[in-house]
Amino acid sequence: MAKRKVLLTDDETGFVETLSKRLEKRDFRLVAAFSGDEALRTLAENPWVDVVILDVKMPGMDGIETLSRIKLEFPLVEVIMLTGHATVETAIDGMKKGAFDYLMKPCDIDVLTAKVDEASLKKQAHEEKIVTAKAMSIANQRGD
């Protein structure tokens, strides 16, 4: 599999540093943000990101609001919600708003890696469909 391209967003600096090291050892290309606002700025500055790993409970803009904004501004980017404060209602809300999946902290690194792989493949498939549709549209306009 190609290098996974991930934005890790969590307000807990120690968690971000530790998880970043573990993911980089698994050949992830990472960028980090420590708030919802910073995550949106970081996505705008790093269009190569395929998947966001996003904490639900953060001060300021929480993870659910950040998810909504990501899906509005960067609709092809997949989001995996990650939290230590989960409720069924929050998980359902996140999934309704477009989260790819919802995992509990602490999360097994192999499970998280597998979810990122699945989310990356989903984004890639969407991008390929868009390219195919554009090519077909151009061909139809030419009469090919």
Short mmCIF file of C-alpha atoms in Angstrom, two decimals:
data_model
loop_
_atom_site.label_atom_id
_atom_site.label_comp_id
_atom_site.label_asym_id
_atom_site.label_seq_id
_atom_site.Cartn_x
_atom_site.Cartn_y
_atom_site.Cartn_z
CA MET A 1 0.00 0.00 0.00
CA ALA A 2 1.18 3.55 -0.72
CA LYS A 3 2.24 5.76 2.12
CA ARG A 4 -0.81 6.75 4.16
CA LYS A 5 -1.39 10.50 4.34
CA VAL A 6 -2.98 11.52 7.62
CA LEU A 7 -3.88 14.57 9.68
CA LEU A 8 -3.91 13.69 13.38
CA THR A 9 -6.07 16.12 15.41
CA ASP A 10 -6.27 16.01 19.20
CA ASP A 11 -5.88 18.63 21.93
CA GLU A 12 -3.72 16.28 24.03
CA THR A 13 -0.14 17.04 22.95
CA GLY A 14 1.35 13.91 24.53
CA PHE A 15 -1.18 11.69 22.78
CA VAL A 16 -0.45 13.31 19.40
CA GLU A 17 3.32 12.96 19.86
CA THR A 18 3.11 9.31 20.91
CA LEU A 19 0.64 8.26 18.22
CA SER A 20 2.59 10.20 15.58
CA LYS A 21 5.76 8.27 16.39
CA ARG A 22 3.91 4.95 16.26
CA LEU A 23 2.27 5.77 12.92
CA GLU A 24 5.45 7.14 11.35
CA LYS A 25 7.15 3.81 12.13
CA ARG A 26 4.39 2.24 10.02
CA ASP A 27 5.21 4.46 7.04
CA PHE A 28 2.54 7.12 7.55
CA ARG A 29 3.03 10.65 6.25
CA LEU A 30 1.68 12.80 9.08
CA VAL A 31 0.77 16.32 9.95
CA ALA A 32 -0.75 17.27 13.31
CA ALA A 33 -3.24 19.81 14.62
CA PHE A 34 -4.29 20.49 18.20
CA SER A 35 -7.74 22.03 17.67
CA GLY A 36 -10.61 21.99 15.21
CA ASP A 37 -9.71 25.40 13.80
CA GLU A 38 -6.09 24.34 13.34
CA ALA A 39 -7.23 21.12 11.62
CA LEU A 40 -9.20 23.12 9.03
CA ARG A 41 -6.24 25.43 8.37
CA THR A 42 -3.90 22.45 8.14
CA LEU A 43 -6.15 20.69 5.61
CA ALA A 44 -6.26 23.85 3.49
CA GLU A 45 -2.44 24.01 3.56
CA ASN A 46 -1.91 20.26 2.97
CA PRO A 47 -4.18 19.05 0.15
CA TRP A 48 -2.31 15.71 0.10
CA VAL A 49 -4.10 14.55 3.29
CA ASP A 50 -6.44 11.61 2.66
CA VAL A 51 -7.63 10.78 6.19
CA VAL A 52 -8.16 12.76 9.38
CA ILE A 53 -7.93 11.01 12.75
CA LEU A 54 -10.05 13.33 14.88
CA ASP A 55 -10.65 13.49 18.61
CA VAL A 56 -14.27 14.12 19.56
CA LYS A 57 -13.79 16.03 22.80
CA MET A 58 -11.71 19.18 22.30
CA PRO A 59 -12.04 22.70 23.68
CA GLY A 60 -13.45 25.30 21.32
CA MET A 61 -14.69 23.62 18.18
CA ASP A 62 -15.35 20.01 19.20
CA GLY A 63 -14.79 17.00 16.99
CA ILE A 64 -18.39 16.75 15.75
CA GLU A 65 -18.40 20.38 14.59
CA THR A 66 -14.93 19.94 13.09
CA LEU A 67 -16.18 16.84 11.24
CA SER A 68 -19.10 18.82 9.81
CA ARG A 69 -16.79 21.57 8.61
CA ILE A 70 -14.31 19.09 7.11
CA LYS A 71 -17.08 17.36 5.16
CA LEU A 72 -18.37 20.74 3.94
CA GLU A 73 -14.98 22.16 2.91
CA PHE A 74 -13.08 18.95 2.01
CA PRO A 75 -15.80 16.42 1.10
CA LEU A 76 -13.49 13.69 -0.18
CA VAL A 77 -11.32 13.58 2.95
CA GLU A 78 -12.29 10.65 5.18
CA VAL A 79 -12.54 11.15 8.95
CA ILE A 80 -12.00 8.56 11.67
CA MET A 81 -13.36 9.73 15.01
CA LEU A 82 -11.25 8.71 18.01
CA THR A 83 -12.27 9.36 21.60
CA GLY A 84 -12.02 8.24 25.18
CA HIS A 85 -15.38 9.80 26.00
CA ALA A 86 -17.73 7.96 23.69
CA THR A 87 -21.45 7.68 23.94
CA VAL A 88 -23.67 5.84 21.51
CA GLU A 89 -25.38 9.13 20.66
CA THR A 90 -22.09 10.84 19.80
CA ALA A 91 -21.01 7.90 17.63
CA ILE A 92 -24.32 7.92 15.75
CA ASP A 93 -24.13 11.70 15.30
CA GLY A 94 -20.60 11.43 13.91
CA MET A 95 -21.55 8.68 11.49
CA LYS A 96 -24.60 10.66 10.31
CA LYS A 97 -22.34 13.64 9.64
CA GLY A 98 -20.02 11.59 7.47
CA ALA A 99 -17.40 9.98 9.71
CA PHE A 100 -15.81 6.92 8.13
CA ASP A 101 -15.62 5.15 11.50
CA TYR A 102 -15.58 5.72 15.23
CA LEU A 103 -12.96 4.15 17.53
CA MET A 104 -12.39 4.25 21.28
CA LYS A 105 -9.15 5.33 22.98
CA PRO A 106 -7.00 3.50 23.66
CA CYS A 107 -7.21 1.95 20.24
CA ASP A 108 -5.12 -0.97 19.05
CA ILE A 109 -2.60 0.43 16.58
CA ASP A 110 -3.25 -2.41 14.10
CA VAL A 111 -6.99 -1.70 14.16
CA LEU A 112 -6.38 2.01 13.60
CA THR A 113 -3.93 1.30 10.78
CA ALA A 114 -6.45 -1.01 9.09
CA LYS A 115 -9.18 1.65 9.37
CA VAL A 116 -6.89 4.28 7.85
CA ASP A 117 -6.11 1.89 4.98
CA GLU A 118 -9.83 1.31 4.37
CA ALA A 119 -10.57 5.04 4.51
CA SER A 120 -7.69 5.82 2.13
CA LEU A 121 -8.96 3.26 -0.37
CA LYS A 122 -12.47 4.74 -0.17
CA LYS A 123 -11.13 8.24 -0.89
CA GLN A 124 -9.01 6.92 -3.75
CA ALA A 125 -12.04 5.17 -5.27
CA HIS A 126 -14.08 8.39 -5.08
CA GLU A 127 -11.28 10.33 -6.76
CA GLU A 128 -11.02 7.74 -9.54
CA LYS A 129 -14.77 7.94 -10.17
CA ILE A 130 -14.52 11.72 -10.48
CA VAL A 131 -11.64 11.47 -12.95
CA THR A 132 -13.54 8.88 -15.01
CA ALA A 133 -16.70 11.01 -15.02
CA LYS A 134 -14.70 14.08 -16.16
CA ALA A 135 -13.02 12.07 -18.92
CA MET A 136 -16.38 10.74 -20.11
CA SER A 137 -17.82 14.25 -20.09
CA ILE A 138 -14.95 15.53 -22.22
CA ALA A 139 -15.29 12.58 -24.62
CA ASN A 140 -19.04 13.18 -24.91
CA GLN A 141 -18.48 16.86 -25.66
CA ARG A 142 -16.09 15.92 -28.47
CA GLY A 143 -18.43 13.26 -29.77
CA ASP A 144 -15.91 10.44 -29.26
#
